[in-house]
PDB file of C-alpha atoms in Angstrom:
ATOM      1  CA  MET A   4     132.497  63.435  85.343  1.00 31.00           C
ATOM      2  CA  THR A   5     131.246  66.833  84.206  1.00 30.00           C
ATOM      3  CA  ILE A   6     133.127  70.086  84.286  1.00 32.00           C
ATOM      4  CA  PRO A   7     130.987  72.930  85.641  1.00 32.00           C
ATOM      5  CA  VAL A   8     130.603  75.973  83.421  1.00 31.00           C
ATOM      6  CA  THR A   9     129.598  79.341  84.781  1.00 33.00           C
ATOM      7  CA  ALA A  10     126.024  80.270  83.866  1.00 34.00           C
ATOM      8  CA  GLY A  11     125.920  82.468  80.793  1.00 36.00           C
ATOM      9  CA  ASN A  12     129.422  81.409  79.769  1.00 37.00           C
ATOM     10  CA  SER A  13     128.540  78.095  78.143  1.00 36.00           C
ATOM     11  CA  GLY A  14     130.933  77.214  75.348  1.00 41.00           C
ATOM     12  CA  LYS A  15     133.278  80.151  75.749  1.00 43.00           C
ATOM     13  CA  ASP A  16     135.907  78.040  77.485  1.00 42.00           C
ATOM     14  CA  THR A  17     136.415  75.991  74.345  1.00 40.00           C
ATOM     15  CA  ALA A  18     135.375  78.452  71.630  1.00 40.00           C
ATOM     16  CA  GLY A  19     137.133  81.782  72.135  1.00 47.00           C
ATOM     17  CA  THR A  20     139.673  82.416  69.425  1.00 66.00           C
ATOM     18  CA  ASN A  21     139.792  78.791  68.315  1.00 82.00           C
ATOM     19  CA  ALA A  22     137.744  79.200  65.161  1.00 90.00           C
ATOM     20  CA  GLN A  23     137.447  78.093  61.567  1.00 94.00           C
ATOM     21  CA  PHE A  24     135.436  79.845  58.877  1.00 95.00           C
ATOM     22  CA  PHE A  25     135.318  80.445  55.117  1.00 96.00           C
ATOM     23  CA  ILE A  26     135.170  83.833  53.402  1.00 96.00           C
ATOM     24  CA  ALA A  27     133.757  83.521  49.894  1.00 96.00           C
ATOM     25  CA  GLY A  28     134.976  85.906  47.214  1.00 95.00           C
ATOM     26  CA  ARG A  29     138.069  86.626  45.207  1.00 94.00           C
ATOM     27  CA  PRO A  30     141.055  86.929  47.594  1.00 96.00           C
ATOM     28  CA  ILE A  31     142.584  90.404  47.282  1.00 93.00           C
ATOM     29  CA  PRO A  32     146.336  90.810  47.856  1.00 93.00           C
ATOM     30  CA  GLN A  33     147.730  93.627  49.953  1.00 88.00           C
ATOM     31  CA  GLY A  34     150.908  95.306  48.883  1.00 76.00           C
ATOM     32  CA  SER A  35     150.788  96.352  45.239  1.00 63.00           C
ATOM     33  CA  LEU A  36     151.436 100.081  45.427  1.00 65.00           C
ATOM     34  CA  LYS A  37     151.489 102.711  42.710  1.00 67.00           C
ATOM     35  CA  PHE A  38     153.225 106.047  43.252  1.00 68.00           C
ATOM     36  CA  ILE A  39     151.284 109.091  42.044  1.00 73.00           C
ATOM     37  CA  ASN A  40     152.708 112.567  42.698  1.00 78.00           C
ATOM     38  CA  GLY A  41     154.948 111.144  45.428  1.00 76.00           C
ATOM     39  CA  HIS A  42     152.088 109.400  47.246  1.00 74.00           C
ATOM     40  CA  ALA A  43     151.866 105.640  47.561  1.00 67.00           C
ATOM     41  CA  ILE A  44     148.399 104.423  46.591  1.00 67.00           C
ATOM     42  CA  HIS A  45     147.217 100.832  46.704  1.00 60.00           C
ATOM     43  CA  VAL A  46     146.287  99.667  43.205  1.00 60.00           C
ATOM     44  CA  ARG A  47     143.017  98.032  44.370  1.00 68.00           C
ATOM     45  CA  ALA A  48     142.395 100.003  47.571  1.00 80.00           C
ATOM     46  CA  GLN A  49     138.599  99.801  47.460  1.00 86.00           C
ATOM     47  CA  ASP A  50     138.552  96.062  46.716  1.00 89.00           C
ATOM     48  CA  LEU A  51     141.101  95.467  49.479  1.00 91.00           C
ATOM     49  CA  ALA A  52     139.070  97.476  51.998  1.00 91.00           C
ATOM     50  CA  LEU A  53     135.920  95.478  51.168  1.00 94.00           C
ATOM     51  CA  TRP A  54     137.813  92.158  51.378  1.00 95.00           C
ATOM     52  CA  ARG A  55     139.263  93.002  54.795  1.00 95.00           C
ATOM     53  CA  ALA A  56     135.841  94.230  55.978  1.00 96.00           C
ATOM     54  CA  ASP A  57     134.279  90.890  54.917  1.00 96.00           C
ATOM     55  CA  ILE A  58     136.954  89.026  56.870  1.00 96.00           C
ATOM     56  CA  ALA A  59     136.394  91.174  59.968  1.00 96.00           C
ATOM     57  CA  ARG A  60     132.581  90.889  59.723  1.00 95.00           C
ATOM     58  CA  VAL A  61     132.577  87.086  59.529  1.00 95.00           C
ATOM     59  CA  ALA A  62     135.292  86.781  62.198  1.00 94.00           C
ATOM     60  CA  LYS A  63     133.239  88.969  64.590  1.00 93.00           C
ATOM     61  CA  SER A  64     130.263  86.663  64.177  1.00 92.00           C
ATOM     62  CA  ILE A  65     132.375  83.564  65.011  1.00 90.00           C
ATOM     63  CA  ILE A  66     134.985  84.677  67.551  1.00 89.00           C
ATOM     64  CA  TRP A  67     133.943  85.156  71.186  1.00 82.00           C
ATOM     65  CA  GLU A  68     136.993  87.042  72.404  1.00 87.00           C
ATOM     66  CA  LYS A  69     140.359  88.282  71.173  1.00 90.00           C
ATOM     67  CA  ALA A  70     143.476  86.298  71.964  1.00 89.00           C
ATOM     68  CA  VAL A  71     145.686  87.970  74.520  1.00 86.00           C
ATOM     69  CA  GLU A  72     148.745  85.851  73.796  1.00 88.00           C
ATOM     70  CA  SER A  73     150.081  84.095  70.699  1.00 91.00           C
ATOM     71  CA  VAL A  74     147.980  82.585  67.922  1.00 94.00           C
ATOM     72  CA  GLU A  75     148.516  80.189  65.048  1.00 95.00           C
ATOM     73  CA  VAL A  76     146.806  80.854  61.726  1.00 96.00           C
ATOM     74  CA  HIS A  77     146.237  78.454  58.846  1.00 97.00           C
ATOM     75  CA  LEU A  78     144.949  79.850  55.547  1.00 98.00           C
ATOM     76  CA  THR A  79     143.772  77.978  52.471  1.00 97.00           C
ATOM     77  CA  PHE A  80     143.245  80.293  49.523  1.00 97.00           C
ATOM     78  CA  THR A  81     141.060  78.896  46.770  1.00 96.00           C
ATOM     79  CA  LEU A  82     141.273  80.382  43.280  1.00 95.00           C
ATOM     80  CA  LEU A  83     139.276  79.546  40.180  1.00 93.00           C
ATOM     81  CA  LYS A  84     141.246  77.578  37.616  1.00 91.00           C
ATOM     82  CA  PRO A  85     141.165  79.198  34.166  1.00 89.00           C
ATOM     83  CA  LYS A  86     139.918  76.850  31.441  1.00 88.00           C
ATOM     84  CA  THR A  87     143.125  77.171  29.439  1.00 88.00           C
ATOM     85  CA  VAL A  88     145.451  76.326  32.350  1.00 87.00           C
ATOM     86  CA  LYS A  89     146.873  72.789  32.404  1.00 86.00           C
ATOM     87  CA  ARG A  90     148.929  72.910  35.628  1.00 86.00           C
ATOM     88  CA  ASN A  91     147.422  71.603  38.877  1.00 85.00           C
ATOM     89  CA  GLU A  92     148.745  74.295  41.220  1.00 87.00           C
ATOM     90  CA  PRO A  93     148.292  78.080  40.975  1.00 87.00           C
ATOM     91  CA  PHE A  94     151.894  79.303  40.945  1.00 85.00           C
ATOM     92  CA  VAL A  95     150.702  82.604  39.484  1.00 80.00           C
ATOM     93  CA  ARG A  96     149.670  85.983  40.856  1.00 84.00           C
ATOM     94  CA  PRO A  97     148.502  86.966  43.390  1.00 89.00           C
ATOM     95  CA  ASP A  98     151.538  86.261  45.557  1.00 92.00           C
ATOM     96  CA  ILE A  99     150.699  84.207  48.631  1.00 96.00           C
ATOM     97  CA  ASP A 100     152.554  86.544  51.014  1.00 95.00           C
ATOM     98  CA  LYS A 101     150.414  89.487  49.893  1.00 94.00           C
ATOM     99  CA  LEU A 102     147.250  87.427  50.302  1.00 96.00           C
ATOM    100  CA  ILE A 103     148.357  86.532  53.840  1.00 97.00           C
ATOM    101  CA  ARG A 104     148.968  90.179  54.767  1.00 95.00           C
ATOM    102  CA  ALA A 105     145.441  91.169  53.744  1.00 95.00           C
ATOM    103  CA  VAL A 106     143.859  88.421  55.859  1.00 97.00           C
ATOM    104  CA  LEU A 107     146.013  89.114  58.924  1.00 97.00           C
ATOM    105  CA  ASP A 108     145.127  92.800  58.763  1.00 95.00           C
ATOM    106  CA  GLY A 109     141.440  91.898  58.403  1.00 96.00           C
ATOM    107  CA  LEU A 110     141.646  89.832  61.596  1.00 96.00           C
ATOM    108  CA  THR A 111     143.435  92.578  63.562  1.00 95.00           C
ATOM    109  CA  GLY A 112     141.207  93.963  66.279  1.00 94.00           C
ATOM    110  CA  VAL A 113     138.856  90.966  66.045  1.00 94.00           C
ATOM    111  CA  ALA A 114     140.861  87.776  66.608  1.00 93.00           C
ATOM    112  CA  TYR A 115     143.818  89.539  68.224  1.00 93.00           C
ATOM    113  CA  ASP A 116     144.954  93.077  69.015  1.00 94.00           C
ATOM    114  CA  ASP A 117     147.875  93.079  66.590  1.00 93.00           C
ATOM    115  CA  ASP A 118     149.161  90.668  63.970  1.00 90.00           C
ATOM    116  CA  GLN A 119     152.482  90.532  65.828  1.00 93.00           C
ATOM    117  CA  GLN A 120     150.685  87.959  68.034  1.00 94.00           C
ATOM    118  CA  VAL A 121     150.757  85.501  65.128  1.00 95.00           C
ATOM    119  CA  THR A 122     153.664  83.179  65.911  1.00 94.00           C
ATOM    120  CA  LYS A 123     152.945  80.491  63.352  1.00 95.00           C
ATOM    121  CA  ILE A 124     151.280  80.730  59.982  1.00 96.00           C
ATOM    122  CA  THR A 125     150.700  78.183  57.265  1.00 97.00           C
ATOM    123  CA  ALA A 126     149.170  79.070  53.946  1.00 97.00           C
ATOM    124  CA  VAL A 127     148.163  77.154  50.855  1.00 97.00           C
ATOM    125  CA  LYS A 128     147.055  78.411  47.463  1.00 96.00           C
ATOM    126  CA  GLU A 129     144.985  75.962  45.432  1.00 96.00           C
ATOM    127  CA  TYR A 130     142.456  75.725  42.627  1.00 94.00           C
ATOM    128  CA  GLY A 131     138.825  75.027  43.473  1.00 93.00           C
ATOM    129  CA  THR A 132     135.249  75.674  42.477  1.00 93.00           C
ATOM    130  CA  ILE A 133     134.501  78.483  44.967  1.00 95.00           C
ATOM    131  CA  GLU A 134     136.944  81.376  45.389  1.00 96.00           C
ATOM    132  CA  GLY A 135     137.751  82.463  48.905  1.00 97.00           C
ATOM    133  CA  VAL A 136     139.843  81.709  51.944  1.00 97.00           C
ATOM    134  CA  LEU A 137     139.397  79.158  54.713  1.00 97.00           C
ATOM    135  CA  ILE A 138     140.739  80.640  57.943  1.00 97.00           C
ATOM    136  CA  ARG A 139     141.618  78.565  61.003  1.00 95.00           C
ATOM    137  CA  ILE A 140     142.809  80.420  64.115  1.00 94.00           C
ATOM    138  CA  THR A 141     144.147  78.725  67.237  1.00 92.00           C
ATOM    139  CA  ASP A 142     144.742  80.634  70.460  1.00 89.00           C
ATOM    140  CA  LYS A 143     147.822  78.802  71.741  1.00 82.00           C
ATOM    141  CA  ALA A 144     147.241  79.775  75.384  1.00 77.00           C
ATOM    142  CA  LYS A 145     143.626  78.575  75.238  1.00 65.00           C
ATOM    143  CA  LEU A 146     144.741  75.370  73.504  1.00 56.00           C
ATOM    144  CA  SER A 147     147.205  74.677  76.329  1.00 51.00           C
ATOM    145  CA  ARG A 148     144.492  75.234  78.950  1.00 53.00           C
ATOM    146  CA  ASN A 149     142.106  72.911  77.084  1.00 53.00           C
ATOM    147  CA  LEU A 150     144.762  70.192  76.902  1.00 51.00           C
ATOM    148  CA  VAL A 151     145.382  70.455  80.639  1.00 52.00           C
ATOM    149  CA  ASN A 152     141.612  70.242  81.264  1.00 56.00           C
ATOM    150  CA  ALA A 153     141.377  67.193  78.980  1.00 56.00           C
ATOM    151  CA  GLU A 154     144.229  65.484  80.844  1.00 60.00           C
ATOM    152  CA  THR A 155     142.478  66.193  84.156  1.00 62.00           C
ATOM    153  CA  VAL A 156     139.215  64.691  82.884  1.00 58.00           C
ATOM    154  CA  ILE A 157     141.031  61.596  81.617  1.00 63.00           C
ATOM    155  CA  ASP A 158     142.961  61.205  84.887  1.00 60.00           C
ATOM    156  CA  ASP A 159     139.749  61.583  86.913  1.00 61.00           C
ATOM    157  CA  TYR A 160     138.026  59.003  84.728  1.00 62.00           C
ATOM    158  CA  PHE A 161     140.781  56.420  85.165  1.00 66.00           C
ATOM    159  CA  ASN A 162     141.085  57.109  88.903  1.00 66.00           C
ATOM    160  CA  THR A 163     137.325  56.674  89.301  1.00 69.00           C
ATOM    161  CA  TYR A 164     136.772  53.603  87.131  1.00 64.00           C
ATOM    162  CA  THR A 165     139.921  51.565  87.689  1.00 61.00           C
ATOM    163  CA  ASP A 166     140.549  49.150  90.529  1.00 54.00           C
TER     164      ASP A 166
END
């Protein structure tokens, strides 16, 4: 059995905000502020702006439409392991919560309207050979619709080919 797809809409029913992509480059944390003459200034404002712009640019090329309901986000941050470090896990700066904030803000307006739509987030910080972040976004409403469609296809298959 085939499920008809509207002409010109091929793939959008399963793609949408369900996406996975990698952003190469040194992950920049968001949150380290310095106060100068009573004004809060981000320590690496220019680097942070470029990092978030890279995230938004790649996300725009992958994501068909913004989520209108809740989303789940999984992030895997990869950092280069210094030659002198013996430990296997990077329990050093940058803090994982600040790395998360930068990515979520980079996805705002592209994957979703506001990062308050993120209802579940998992994040990992690890050593690897290429610095960057692997981002996986799941539109929970779209996932539910796809599961219902899959159940319908399976039911139709068994009703057609049994007996």
